[in-house]
Short mmCIF file of C-alpha atoms in Angstrom, two decimals:
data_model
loop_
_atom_site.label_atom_id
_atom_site.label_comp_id
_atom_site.label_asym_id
_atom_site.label_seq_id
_atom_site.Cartn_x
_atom_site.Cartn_y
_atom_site.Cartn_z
CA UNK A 29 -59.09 -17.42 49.33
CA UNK A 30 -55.86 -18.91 50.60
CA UNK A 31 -56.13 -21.35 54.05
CA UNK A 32 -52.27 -20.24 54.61
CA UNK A 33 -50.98 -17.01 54.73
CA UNK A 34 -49.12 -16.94 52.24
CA UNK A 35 -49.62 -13.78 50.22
CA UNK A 36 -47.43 -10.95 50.90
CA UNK A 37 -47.31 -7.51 51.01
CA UNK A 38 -44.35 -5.35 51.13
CA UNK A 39 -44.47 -1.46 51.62
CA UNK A 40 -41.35 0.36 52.25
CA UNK A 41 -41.22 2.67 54.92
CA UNK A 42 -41.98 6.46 53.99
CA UNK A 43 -39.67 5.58 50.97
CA UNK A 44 -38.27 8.99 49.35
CA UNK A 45 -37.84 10.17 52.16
CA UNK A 46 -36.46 7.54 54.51
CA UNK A 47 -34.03 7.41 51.55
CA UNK A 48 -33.34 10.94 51.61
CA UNK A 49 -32.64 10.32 54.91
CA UNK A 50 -30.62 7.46 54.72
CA UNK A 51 -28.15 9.45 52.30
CA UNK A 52 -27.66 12.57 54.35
CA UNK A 53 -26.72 12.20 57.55
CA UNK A 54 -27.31 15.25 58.67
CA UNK A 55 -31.13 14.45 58.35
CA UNK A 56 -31.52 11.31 60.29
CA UNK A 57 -34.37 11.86 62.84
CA UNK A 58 -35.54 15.27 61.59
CA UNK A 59 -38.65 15.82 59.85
CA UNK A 60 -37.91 15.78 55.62
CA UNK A 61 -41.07 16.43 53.28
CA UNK A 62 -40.01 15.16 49.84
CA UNK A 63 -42.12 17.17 47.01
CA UNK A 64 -43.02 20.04 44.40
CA UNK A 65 -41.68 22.65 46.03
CA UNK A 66 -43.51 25.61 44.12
CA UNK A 67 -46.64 27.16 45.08
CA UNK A 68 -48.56 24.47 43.48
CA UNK A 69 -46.52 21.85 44.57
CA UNK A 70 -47.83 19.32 46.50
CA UNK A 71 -46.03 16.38 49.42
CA UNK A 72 -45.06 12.92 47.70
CA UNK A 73 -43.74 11.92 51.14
CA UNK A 74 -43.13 13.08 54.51
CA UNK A 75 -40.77 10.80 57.26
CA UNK A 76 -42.36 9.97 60.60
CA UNK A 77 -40.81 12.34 62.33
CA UNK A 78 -42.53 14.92 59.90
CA UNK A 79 -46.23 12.97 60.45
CA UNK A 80 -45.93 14.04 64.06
CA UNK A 81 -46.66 17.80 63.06
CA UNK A 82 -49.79 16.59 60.21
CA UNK A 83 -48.08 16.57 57.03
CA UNK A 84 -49.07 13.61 54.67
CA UNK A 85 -48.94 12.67 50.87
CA UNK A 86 -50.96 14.89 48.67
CA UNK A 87 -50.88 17.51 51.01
CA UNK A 88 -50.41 20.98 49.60
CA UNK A 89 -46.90 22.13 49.98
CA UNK A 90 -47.98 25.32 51.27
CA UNK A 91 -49.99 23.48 54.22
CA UNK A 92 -46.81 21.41 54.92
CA UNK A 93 -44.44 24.12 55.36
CA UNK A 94 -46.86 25.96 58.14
CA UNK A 95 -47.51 23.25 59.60
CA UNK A 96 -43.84 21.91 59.93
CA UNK A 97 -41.65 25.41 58.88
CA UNK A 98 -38.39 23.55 60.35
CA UNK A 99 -38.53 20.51 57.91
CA UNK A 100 -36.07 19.86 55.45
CA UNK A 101 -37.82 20.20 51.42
CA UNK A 102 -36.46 18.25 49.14
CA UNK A 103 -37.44 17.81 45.28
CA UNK A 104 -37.50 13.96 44.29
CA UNK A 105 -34.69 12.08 42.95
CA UNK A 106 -36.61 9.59 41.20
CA UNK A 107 -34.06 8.01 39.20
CA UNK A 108 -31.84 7.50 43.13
CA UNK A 109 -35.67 5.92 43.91
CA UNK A 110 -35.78 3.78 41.28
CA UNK A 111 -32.69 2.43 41.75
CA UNK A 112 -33.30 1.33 45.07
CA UNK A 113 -36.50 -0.17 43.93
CA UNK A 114 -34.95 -1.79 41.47
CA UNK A 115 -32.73 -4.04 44.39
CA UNK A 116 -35.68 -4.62 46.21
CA UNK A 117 -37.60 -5.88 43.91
CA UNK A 118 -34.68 -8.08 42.84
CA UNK A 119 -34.90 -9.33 46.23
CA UNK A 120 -38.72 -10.07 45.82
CA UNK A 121 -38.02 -11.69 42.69
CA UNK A 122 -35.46 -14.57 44.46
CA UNK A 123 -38.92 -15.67 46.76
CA UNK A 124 -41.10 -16.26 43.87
CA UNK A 125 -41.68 -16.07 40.30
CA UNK A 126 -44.91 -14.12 41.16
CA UNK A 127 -44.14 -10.61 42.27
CA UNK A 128 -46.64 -7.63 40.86
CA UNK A 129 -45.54 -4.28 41.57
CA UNK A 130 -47.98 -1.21 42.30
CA UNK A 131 -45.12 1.02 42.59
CA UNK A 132 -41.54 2.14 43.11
CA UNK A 133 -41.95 1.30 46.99
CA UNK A 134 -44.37 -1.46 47.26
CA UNK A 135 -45.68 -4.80 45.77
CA UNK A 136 -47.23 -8.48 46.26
CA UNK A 137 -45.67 -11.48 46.46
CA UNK A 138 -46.82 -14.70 45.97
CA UNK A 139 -44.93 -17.22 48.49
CA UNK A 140 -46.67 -20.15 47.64
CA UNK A 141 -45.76 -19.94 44.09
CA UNK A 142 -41.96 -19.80 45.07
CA UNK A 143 -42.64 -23.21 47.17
CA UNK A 144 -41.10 -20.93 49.98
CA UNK A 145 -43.81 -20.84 52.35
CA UNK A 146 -47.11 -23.25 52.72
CA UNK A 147 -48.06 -22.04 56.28
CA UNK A 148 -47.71 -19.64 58.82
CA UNK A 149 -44.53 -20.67 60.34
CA UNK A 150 -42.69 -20.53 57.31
CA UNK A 151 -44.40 -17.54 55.94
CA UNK A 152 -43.60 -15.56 58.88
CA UNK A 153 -39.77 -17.10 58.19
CA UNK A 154 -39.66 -15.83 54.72
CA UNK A 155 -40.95 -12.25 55.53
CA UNK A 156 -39.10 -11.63 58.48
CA UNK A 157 -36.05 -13.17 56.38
CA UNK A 158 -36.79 -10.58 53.49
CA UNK A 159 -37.01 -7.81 55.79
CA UNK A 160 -33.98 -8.37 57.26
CA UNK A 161 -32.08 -8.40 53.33
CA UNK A 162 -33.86 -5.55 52.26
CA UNK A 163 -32.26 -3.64 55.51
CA UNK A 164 -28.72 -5.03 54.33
CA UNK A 165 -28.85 -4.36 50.79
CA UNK A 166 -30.67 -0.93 50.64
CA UNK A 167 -29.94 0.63 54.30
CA UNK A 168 -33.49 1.31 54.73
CA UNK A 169 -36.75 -0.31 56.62
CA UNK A 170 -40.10 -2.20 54.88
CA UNK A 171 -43.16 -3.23 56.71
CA UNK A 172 -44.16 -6.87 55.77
CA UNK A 173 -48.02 -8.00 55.72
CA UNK A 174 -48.56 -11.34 55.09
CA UNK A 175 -52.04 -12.81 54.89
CA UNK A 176 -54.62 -15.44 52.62
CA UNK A 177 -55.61 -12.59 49.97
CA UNK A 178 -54.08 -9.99 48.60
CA UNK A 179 -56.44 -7.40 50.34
CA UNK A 180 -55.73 -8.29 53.77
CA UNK A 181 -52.39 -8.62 53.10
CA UNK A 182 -52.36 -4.82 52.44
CA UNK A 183 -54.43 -3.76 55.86
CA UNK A 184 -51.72 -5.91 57.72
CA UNK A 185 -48.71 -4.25 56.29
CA UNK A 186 -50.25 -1.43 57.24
CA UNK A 187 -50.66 -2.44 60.76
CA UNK A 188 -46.93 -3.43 60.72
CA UNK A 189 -46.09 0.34 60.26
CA UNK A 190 -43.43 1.33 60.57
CA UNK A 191 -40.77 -1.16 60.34
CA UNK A 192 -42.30 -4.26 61.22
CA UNK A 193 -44.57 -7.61 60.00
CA UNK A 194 -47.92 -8.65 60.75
CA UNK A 195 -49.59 -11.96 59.69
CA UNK A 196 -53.20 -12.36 59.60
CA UNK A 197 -54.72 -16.11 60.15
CA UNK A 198 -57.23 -16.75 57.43
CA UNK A 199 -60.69 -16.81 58.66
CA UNK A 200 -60.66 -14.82 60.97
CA UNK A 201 -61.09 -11.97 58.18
CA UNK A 202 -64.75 -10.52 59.12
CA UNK A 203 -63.59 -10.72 62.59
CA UNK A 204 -60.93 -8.04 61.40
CA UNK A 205 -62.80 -5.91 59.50
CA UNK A 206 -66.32 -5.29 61.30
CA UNK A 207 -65.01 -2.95 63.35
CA UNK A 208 -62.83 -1.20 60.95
CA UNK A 209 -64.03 2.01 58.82
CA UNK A 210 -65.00 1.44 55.21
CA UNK A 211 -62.42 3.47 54.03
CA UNK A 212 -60.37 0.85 54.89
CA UNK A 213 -61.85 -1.36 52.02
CA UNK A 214 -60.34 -0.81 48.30
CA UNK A 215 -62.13 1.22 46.43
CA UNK A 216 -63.61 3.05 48.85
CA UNK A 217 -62.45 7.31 48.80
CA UNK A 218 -63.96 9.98 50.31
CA UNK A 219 -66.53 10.45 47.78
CA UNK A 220 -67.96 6.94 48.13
CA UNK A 221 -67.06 7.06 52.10
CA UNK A 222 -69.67 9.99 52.08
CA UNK A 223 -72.58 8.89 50.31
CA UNK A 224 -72.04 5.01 52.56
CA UNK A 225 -72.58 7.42 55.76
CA UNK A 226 -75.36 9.32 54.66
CA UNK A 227 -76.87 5.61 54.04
CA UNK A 228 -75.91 4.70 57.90
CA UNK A 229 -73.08 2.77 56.87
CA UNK A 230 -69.67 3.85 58.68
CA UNK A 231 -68.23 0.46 59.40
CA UNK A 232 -67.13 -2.92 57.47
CA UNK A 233 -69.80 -4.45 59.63
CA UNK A 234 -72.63 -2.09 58.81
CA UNK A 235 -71.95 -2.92 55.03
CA UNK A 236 -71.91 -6.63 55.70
CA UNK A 237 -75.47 -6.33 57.42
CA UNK A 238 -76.98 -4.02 54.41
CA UNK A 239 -76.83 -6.58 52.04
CA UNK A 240 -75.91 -6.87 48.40
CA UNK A 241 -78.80 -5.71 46.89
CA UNK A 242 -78.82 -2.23 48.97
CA UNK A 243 -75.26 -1.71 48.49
CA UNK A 244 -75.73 -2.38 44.51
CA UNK A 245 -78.41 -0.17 44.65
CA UNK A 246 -76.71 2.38 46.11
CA UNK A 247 -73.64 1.94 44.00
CA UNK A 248 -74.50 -0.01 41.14
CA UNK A 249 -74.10 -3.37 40.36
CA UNK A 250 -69.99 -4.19 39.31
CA UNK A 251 -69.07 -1.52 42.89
CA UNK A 252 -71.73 -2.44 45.07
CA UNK A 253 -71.26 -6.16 44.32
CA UNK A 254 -67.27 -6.10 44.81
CA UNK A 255 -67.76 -4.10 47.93
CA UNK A 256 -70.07 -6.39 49.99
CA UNK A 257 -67.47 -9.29 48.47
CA UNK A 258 -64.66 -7.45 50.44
CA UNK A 259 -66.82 -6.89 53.34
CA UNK A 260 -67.12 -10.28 53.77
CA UNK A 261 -63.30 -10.80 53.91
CA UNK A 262 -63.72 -11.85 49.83
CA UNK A 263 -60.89 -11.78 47.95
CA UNK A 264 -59.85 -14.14 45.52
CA UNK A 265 -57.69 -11.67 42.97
CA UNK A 266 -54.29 -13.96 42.21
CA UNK A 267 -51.03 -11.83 42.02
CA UNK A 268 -50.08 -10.89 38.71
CA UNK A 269 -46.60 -10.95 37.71
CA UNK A 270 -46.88 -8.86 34.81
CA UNK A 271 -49.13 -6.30 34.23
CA UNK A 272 -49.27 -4.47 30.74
CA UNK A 273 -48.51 -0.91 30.40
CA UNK A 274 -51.62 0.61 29.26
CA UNK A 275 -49.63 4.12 28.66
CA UNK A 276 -46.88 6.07 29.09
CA UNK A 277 -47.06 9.76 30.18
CA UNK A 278 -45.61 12.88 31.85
CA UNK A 279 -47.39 16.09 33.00
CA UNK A 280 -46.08 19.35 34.65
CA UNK A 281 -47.83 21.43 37.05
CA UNK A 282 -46.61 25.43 36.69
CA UNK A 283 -46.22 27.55 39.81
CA UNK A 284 -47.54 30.72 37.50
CA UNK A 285 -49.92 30.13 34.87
CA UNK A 286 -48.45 30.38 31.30
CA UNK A 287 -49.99 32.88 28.61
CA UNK A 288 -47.19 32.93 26.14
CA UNK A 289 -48.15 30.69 23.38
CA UNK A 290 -44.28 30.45 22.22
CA UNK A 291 -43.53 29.11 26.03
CA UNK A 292 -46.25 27.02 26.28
CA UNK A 293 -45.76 24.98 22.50
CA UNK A 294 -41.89 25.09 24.11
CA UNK A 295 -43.04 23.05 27.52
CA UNK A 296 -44.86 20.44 25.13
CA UNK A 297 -41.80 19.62 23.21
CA UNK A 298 -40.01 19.35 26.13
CA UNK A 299 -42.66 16.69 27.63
CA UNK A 300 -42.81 15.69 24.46
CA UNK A 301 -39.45 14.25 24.60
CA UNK A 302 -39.37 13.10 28.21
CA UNK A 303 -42.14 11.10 27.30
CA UNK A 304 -40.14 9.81 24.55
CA UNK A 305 -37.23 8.73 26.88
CA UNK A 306 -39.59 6.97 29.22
CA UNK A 307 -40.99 5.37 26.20
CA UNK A 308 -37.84 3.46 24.96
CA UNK A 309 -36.86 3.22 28.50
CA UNK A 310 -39.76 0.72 29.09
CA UNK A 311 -38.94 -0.88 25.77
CA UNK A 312 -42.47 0.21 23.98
CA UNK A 313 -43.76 2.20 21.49
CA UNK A 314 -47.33 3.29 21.01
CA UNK A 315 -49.62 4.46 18.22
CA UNK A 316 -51.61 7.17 20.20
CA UNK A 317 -50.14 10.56 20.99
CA UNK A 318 -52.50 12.39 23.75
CA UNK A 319 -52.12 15.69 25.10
CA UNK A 320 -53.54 17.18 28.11
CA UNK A 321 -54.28 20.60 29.06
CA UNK A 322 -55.44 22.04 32.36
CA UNK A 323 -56.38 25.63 31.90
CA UNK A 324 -56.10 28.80 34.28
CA UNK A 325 -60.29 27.41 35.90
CA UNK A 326 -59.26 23.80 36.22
CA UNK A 327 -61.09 22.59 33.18
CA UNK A 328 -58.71 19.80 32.02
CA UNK A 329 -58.61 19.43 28.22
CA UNK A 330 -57.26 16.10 26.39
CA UNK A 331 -56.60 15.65 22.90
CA UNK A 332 -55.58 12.59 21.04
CA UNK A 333 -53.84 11.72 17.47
CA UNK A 334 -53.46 8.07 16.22
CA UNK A 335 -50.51 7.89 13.91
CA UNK A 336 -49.93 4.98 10.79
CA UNK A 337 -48.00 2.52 13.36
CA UNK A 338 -46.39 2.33 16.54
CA UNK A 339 -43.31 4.73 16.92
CA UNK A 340 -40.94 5.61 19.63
CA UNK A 341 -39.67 8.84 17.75
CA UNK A 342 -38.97 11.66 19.53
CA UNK A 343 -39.80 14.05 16.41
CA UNK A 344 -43.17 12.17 15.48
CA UNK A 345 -44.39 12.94 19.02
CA UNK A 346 -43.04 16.12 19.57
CA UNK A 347 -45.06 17.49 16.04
CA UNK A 348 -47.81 15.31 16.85
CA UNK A 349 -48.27 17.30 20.45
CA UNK A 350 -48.09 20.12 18.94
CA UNK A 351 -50.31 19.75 15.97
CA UNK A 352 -52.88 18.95 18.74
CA UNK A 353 -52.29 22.01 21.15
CA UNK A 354 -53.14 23.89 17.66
CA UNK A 355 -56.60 22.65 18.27
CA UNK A 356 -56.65 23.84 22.03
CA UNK A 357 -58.01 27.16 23.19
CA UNK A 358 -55.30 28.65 25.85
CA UNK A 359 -56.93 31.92 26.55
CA UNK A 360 -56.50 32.67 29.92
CA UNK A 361 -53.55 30.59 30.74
CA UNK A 362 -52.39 26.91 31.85
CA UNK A 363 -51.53 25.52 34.53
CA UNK A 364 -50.82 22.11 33.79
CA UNK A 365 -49.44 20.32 30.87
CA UNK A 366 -48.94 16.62 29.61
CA UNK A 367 -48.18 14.60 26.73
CA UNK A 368 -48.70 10.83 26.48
CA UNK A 369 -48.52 7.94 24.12
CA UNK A 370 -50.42 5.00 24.47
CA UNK A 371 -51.65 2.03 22.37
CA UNK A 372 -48.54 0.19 23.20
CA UNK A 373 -46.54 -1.91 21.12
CA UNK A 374 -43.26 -3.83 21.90
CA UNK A 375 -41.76 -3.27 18.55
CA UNK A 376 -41.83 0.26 16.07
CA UNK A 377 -43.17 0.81 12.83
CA UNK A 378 -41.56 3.62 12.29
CA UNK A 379 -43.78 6.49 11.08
CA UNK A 380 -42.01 7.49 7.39
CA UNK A 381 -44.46 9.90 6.21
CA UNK A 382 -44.64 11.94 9.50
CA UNK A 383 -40.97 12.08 10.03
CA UNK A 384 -40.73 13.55 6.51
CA UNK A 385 -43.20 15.81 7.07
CA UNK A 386 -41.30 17.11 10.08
CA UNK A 387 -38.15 17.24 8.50
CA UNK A 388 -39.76 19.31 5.50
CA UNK A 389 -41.04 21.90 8.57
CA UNK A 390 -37.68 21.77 10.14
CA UNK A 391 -36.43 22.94 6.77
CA UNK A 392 -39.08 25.36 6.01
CA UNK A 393 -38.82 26.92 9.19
CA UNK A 394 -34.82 27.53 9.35
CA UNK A 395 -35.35 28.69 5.50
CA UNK A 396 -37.85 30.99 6.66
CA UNK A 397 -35.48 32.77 9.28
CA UNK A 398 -32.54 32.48 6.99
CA UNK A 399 -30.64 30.02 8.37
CA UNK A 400 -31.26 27.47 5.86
CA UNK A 401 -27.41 26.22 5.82
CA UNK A 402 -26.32 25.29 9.38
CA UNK A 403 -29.70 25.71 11.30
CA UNK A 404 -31.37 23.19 8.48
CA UNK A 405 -28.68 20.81 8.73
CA UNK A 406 -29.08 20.63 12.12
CA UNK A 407 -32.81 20.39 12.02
CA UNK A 408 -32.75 17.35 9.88
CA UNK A 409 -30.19 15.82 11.66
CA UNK A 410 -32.65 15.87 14.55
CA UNK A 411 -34.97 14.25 12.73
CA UNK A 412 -33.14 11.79 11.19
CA UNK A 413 -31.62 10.74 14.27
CA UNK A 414 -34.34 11.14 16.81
CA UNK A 415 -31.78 13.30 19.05
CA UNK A 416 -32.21 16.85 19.68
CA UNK A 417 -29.36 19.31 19.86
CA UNK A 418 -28.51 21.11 22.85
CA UNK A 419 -28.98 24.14 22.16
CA UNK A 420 -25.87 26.65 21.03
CA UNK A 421 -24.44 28.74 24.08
CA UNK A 422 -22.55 32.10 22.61
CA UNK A 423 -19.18 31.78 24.94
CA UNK A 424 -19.15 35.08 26.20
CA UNK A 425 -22.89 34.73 27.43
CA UNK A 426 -21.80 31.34 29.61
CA UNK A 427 -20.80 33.09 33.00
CA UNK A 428 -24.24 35.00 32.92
CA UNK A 429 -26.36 31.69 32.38
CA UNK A 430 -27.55 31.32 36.21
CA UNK A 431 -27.34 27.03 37.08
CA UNK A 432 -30.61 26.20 39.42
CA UNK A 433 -29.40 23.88 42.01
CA UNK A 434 -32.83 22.27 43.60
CA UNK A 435 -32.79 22.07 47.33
CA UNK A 436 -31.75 18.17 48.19
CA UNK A 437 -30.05 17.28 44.86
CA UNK A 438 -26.45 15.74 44.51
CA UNK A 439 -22.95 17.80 43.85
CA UNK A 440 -19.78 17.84 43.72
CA UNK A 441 -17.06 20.19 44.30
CA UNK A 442 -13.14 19.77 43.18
CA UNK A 443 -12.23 20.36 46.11
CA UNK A 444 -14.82 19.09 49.04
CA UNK A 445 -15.93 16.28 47.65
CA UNK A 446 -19.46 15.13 47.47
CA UNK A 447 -22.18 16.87 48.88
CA UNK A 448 -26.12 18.11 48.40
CA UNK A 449 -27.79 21.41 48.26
CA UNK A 450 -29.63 22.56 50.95
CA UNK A 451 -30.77 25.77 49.05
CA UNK A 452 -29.67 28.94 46.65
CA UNK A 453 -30.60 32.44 45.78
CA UNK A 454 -29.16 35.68 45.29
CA UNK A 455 -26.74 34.23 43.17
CA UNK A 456 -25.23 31.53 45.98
CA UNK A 457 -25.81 28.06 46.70
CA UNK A 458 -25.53 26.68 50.09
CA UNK A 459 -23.78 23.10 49.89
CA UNK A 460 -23.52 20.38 52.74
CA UNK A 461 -20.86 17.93 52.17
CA UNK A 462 -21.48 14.26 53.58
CA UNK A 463 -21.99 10.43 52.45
CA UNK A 464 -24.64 8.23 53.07
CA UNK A 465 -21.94 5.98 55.07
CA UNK A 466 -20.49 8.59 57.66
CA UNK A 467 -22.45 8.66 61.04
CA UNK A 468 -22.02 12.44 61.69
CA UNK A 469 -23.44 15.35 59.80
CA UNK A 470 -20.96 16.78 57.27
CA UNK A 471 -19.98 20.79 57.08
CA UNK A 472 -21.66 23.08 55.00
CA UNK A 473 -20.20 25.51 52.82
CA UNK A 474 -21.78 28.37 50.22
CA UNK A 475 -20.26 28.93 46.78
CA UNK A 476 -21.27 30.93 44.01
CA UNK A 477 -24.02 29.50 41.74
CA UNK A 478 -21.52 29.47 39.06
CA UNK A 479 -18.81 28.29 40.53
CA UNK A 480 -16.82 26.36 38.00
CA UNK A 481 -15.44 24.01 40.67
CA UNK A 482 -19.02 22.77 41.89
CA UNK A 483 -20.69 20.33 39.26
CA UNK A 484 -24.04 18.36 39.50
CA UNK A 485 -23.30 15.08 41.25
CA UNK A 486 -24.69 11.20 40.80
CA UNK A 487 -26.23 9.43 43.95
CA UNK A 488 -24.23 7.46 46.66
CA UNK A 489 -24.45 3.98 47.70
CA UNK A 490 -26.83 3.72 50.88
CA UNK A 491 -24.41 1.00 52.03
CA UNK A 492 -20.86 0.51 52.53
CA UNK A 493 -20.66 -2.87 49.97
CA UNK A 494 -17.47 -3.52 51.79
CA UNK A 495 -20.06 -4.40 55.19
CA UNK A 496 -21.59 -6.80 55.82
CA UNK A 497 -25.26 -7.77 56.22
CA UNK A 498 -24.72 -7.58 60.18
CA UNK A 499 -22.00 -4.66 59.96
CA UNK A 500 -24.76 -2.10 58.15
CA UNK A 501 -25.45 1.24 60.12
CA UNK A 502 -27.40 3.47 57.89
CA UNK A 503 -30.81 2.78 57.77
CA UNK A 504 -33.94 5.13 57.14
CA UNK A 505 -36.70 6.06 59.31
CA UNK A 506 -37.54 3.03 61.41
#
C-alpha cells in the first residue's frame, strides 16, 4: 500500500459506443447499443443516453431492443476500437514505463514509476493532464481514478463516471468501503454475493467484522483470505507492465443452431484461420490446438491436441480442429463454436510432418473428386504457403451473390463519398453519408445491395489532425 496516490486507473467512457458516436454525427446524444445483433446476440456496450432506458453490457439483445426500440444497433468495429486504443495507450505509455492493460478501453498506470507524480497534487496534475490529451488525440472522454492501490483506484474511476477524475487519500480506505456493497470488492459476482447474504454479510463492513476465519470458512482459504484482505482496504498487487498471453482464441455464437455436419466442419476452418491471424498478429505461436463446442442444451464440450512444436500455420490448425470435432458428438445441433491455440511460444517450430500430412489430404481429396490437376495445385499451394484461396466465383453467378452490409459498418460510394449503413433487406441497403469531423448529421440515401458503385469502406479519423488540441469538437458521450 502506497502513502500517495499515485496509482491510476483509466476507463474510457462507454468506449464502442462513445466511438460510434463520435464518428457519426448523426448519433451524438441518442441512445447507440453496440453488439451481436442476432437472436443470440448479446450488448458489448450501450452510451449513457441508452443506460437511461436499462440497457447494460451482457444484456441480451433481445431485452435491449424492448427496452430501448428507438436505439441505434450497431455490430462492433473492433479493429476502428483497437486503433483508438492503440493511441491511448501510447499516451499512457509517455507517463510511465509501467502501464498493464485489462482491455481495449481501460488500464493501470503506475505514476510513481514514471517519476511523474509522488503526491496528490501532482497526481491529480498528471491525470487531469492525461485526460485532457486523450480528448485531443482520440475525440472521445475517459474517467481517471487515481488512488494508493490498484483496487481503489478502480472504485474511484468508477465514481468519476462519466467523464471525470476522482482521487482517493490513502487511509482513509475502510472509511470508503464499509458502507459500500460487497459486490463492489474484486472477485466478488453474484454467485459469491449470494451465499455472503445468506451468511448476513451485505456490506464491506459486515465482512470486515466476520473475521478471517468465518469468511475462509465460508469460502475457503486462498478466496476467503484475499477477501477480508480487500475488506480491509488491502491491496498491495504492483502494476504489471507485461502480462503473458496465456492463449489465443475465437468463438462464434449462431443465431440458429447448426445440424449440417459439412457447415459446421466449414465454421471451424473458418475460426480456425481467424485464430491463426490473431496468432501471428500477437507475434506467437503455440503448441496446443483446443476446440470448443457448445451443443443445442448448453453442455459446452472442449477438446485439445498438442502438436510436435509450436506453429503459427494456418493449415496445421485448421486439420488439427478438425481432427478433434471428429471426436465430438453433434447430434442435436450447436450453437457455439471456438478454436484456440495455446501453449505459447514467441518463435515457430514449424510442424513438418503435419503439414505433409495435410498436403497429402489436400491431394487425396481433389484426386478423389477429380480435380487432381488445378484443384490439387491449388490445395498444396495452400499448404505450402499458409494462405488460403478465395474461393473461385463463376462470372456470370457474380450479380446474384447478395453483399451483407452490417448495420453501423463503413462505405463508400463513387459518387457520395463516405458513409455507414444504417440497415438492408429486400435486396437494398440504406446508407447515411457523414464524417466524424462535420457537426451536422449527413443525408441518407438507399442503393441496391449490389450496387457496383458502393464498396466497403475503412474508418475515419475521430479528429481533424489539422486542429488543434484546443480547436477539437467531436467528442463522445461525456
Amino acid at each position: 500500500m502506497r502513502a500517495a496516490p499515485t496509482i491510476l486507473h483509466l476507463d474510457m467512457d462507454a468506449f464502442f459506443a462513445a466511438a460510434e458516436q463520435a464518428a457519426k454525427p448523426s448519433l451524438r446524444g441518442k441512445p447507440v447499443i453496440v453488439g451481436g445483433l442476432g437472436p443470440r446476440g448479446v450488448v458489448a456496450t450501450a452510451s449513457y443516453e441508452a443506460r437511461r432506458f436499462g440497457v447494460h453490457s451482457a444484456m441480451p439483445m433481445g431485452q435491449a431492443r424492448r427496452l430501448a426500440p428507438n436505439a441505434a444497433f450497431l455490430v462492433p468495429r473492433f479493429s476502428f476500437y483497437r486503433s483508438i486504443s492503440e493511441q491511448v495507450m501510447e499516451l499512457l505509455g509517455r507517463l510511465s514505463p509501467l502501464v498493464e492493460p485489462l482491455s481495449l478501453d481501460e488500464a493501470f498506470v503506475d505514476l510513481e514509476a514514471g517519476e511523474v507524480a509522488d503526491d496528490s497534487l501532482s497526481a491529480r496534475a498528471a491525470g487531469e493532464r492525461l485526460r485532457v490529451e486523450i480528448l485531443a488525440a482520440t475525440g472521445l472522454t475517459g474517467s481517471v481514478g487515481l488512488a494508493g492501490s490498484k483496487m481503489i483506484a478502480k472504485i474511484a474511476s468508477e465514481e468519476a463516471k462519466p467523464d471525470g477524475l476522482v482521487l482517493i487519500e490513502p487511509g482513509t480506505e475502510r472509511e470508503l468501503l464499509g458502507p459500500r456493497s460487497v459486490r463492489i470488492l474484486p472477485g466478488v459476482g453474484p454467485a459469491t454475493g449470494e451465499h455472503l447474504r445468506r451468511a448476513g454479510m451485505t456490506t464491506v463492513a459486515d465482512l470486515a467484522e466476520a473475521g478471517e476465519d468465518e469468511l475462509v470458512r465460508l469460502l475457503g482459504r486462498s478466496h476467503g483470505a484475499s477477501l477480508y484482505r480487500m475488506a480491509q482496504g488491502y491491496d498491495d498487487r504492483p502494476v504489471v507492465a507485461e502480462r503473458d498471453a496465456k492463449s489465443v482464441s475465437v468463438e462464434d455464437t449462431f443465431d440458429v443452431d447448426l445440424h449440417d455436419r459439412v457447415r459446421i466442419r466449414t465454421e471451424v476452418d473458418r475460426l480456425a484461420e481467424r485464430c491463426v491471424g490473431r496468432l501471428r498478429a500477437s507475434g506467437h505461436s503455440g503448441r496446443t490446438i483446443v476446440l470448443k463446442v457448445r451443443r443445442y442444451d448448453f453442455s459446452t464440450l472442449t477438446r485439445s491436441e498438442t502438436l510436435r512444436g509450436p506453429t503459427d500455420d494456418v493449415v496445421v490448425v485448421r486439420e488439427a480442429a478438425g481432427r478433434l470435432l471428429e471426436a465430438v458428438d453433434t447430434t442435436g445441433g450447436v450453437r457455439l463454436l471456438g478454436v484456440g491455440v495455446s501453449g505459447l511460444a514467441d518463435y515457430t517450430q514449424e510442424d513438418l510432418f503435419a503439414q505433409a500430412e495435410a498436403r497429402a489430404e489436400a491431394e487425396a481429396r481433389a484426386e478423389a473428386e477429380g480435380q487432381a490437376g488445378d484443384a490439387g495445385e491449388v490445395a498444396v499451394a495452400a499448404a505450402e504457403t499458409s494462405v488460403v484461396p478465395e474461393p473461385a466465383v463463376e462470372p456470370e453467378a457474380e450479380g446474384a451473390v447478395e453483399r451483407h452490409w452490417a448495420p453501423g459498418n463503413d462505405v463508400r460510394h463513387a459518387v457520395y463519398g463516405a458513409g455507414w449503413v444504417q440497415g438492408s433487406g429486400v435486396g437494398r441497403v440504406t446508407v447515411r453519408f457523414e464524417e466524424p469531423t462535420w457537426s451536422e448529421p449527413g443525408r441518407v440515401r438507399t442503393f441496391a445491395v449490389d450496387d457496383p458503385e458502393l464498396v466497403p469502406g475503412e474508418a475515419l479519423p475521430l479528429v481533424d489532425r489539422g486542429v488543434d488540441a484546443g480547436g477539437v469538437g467531436v467528442a463522445g458521450t461525456g
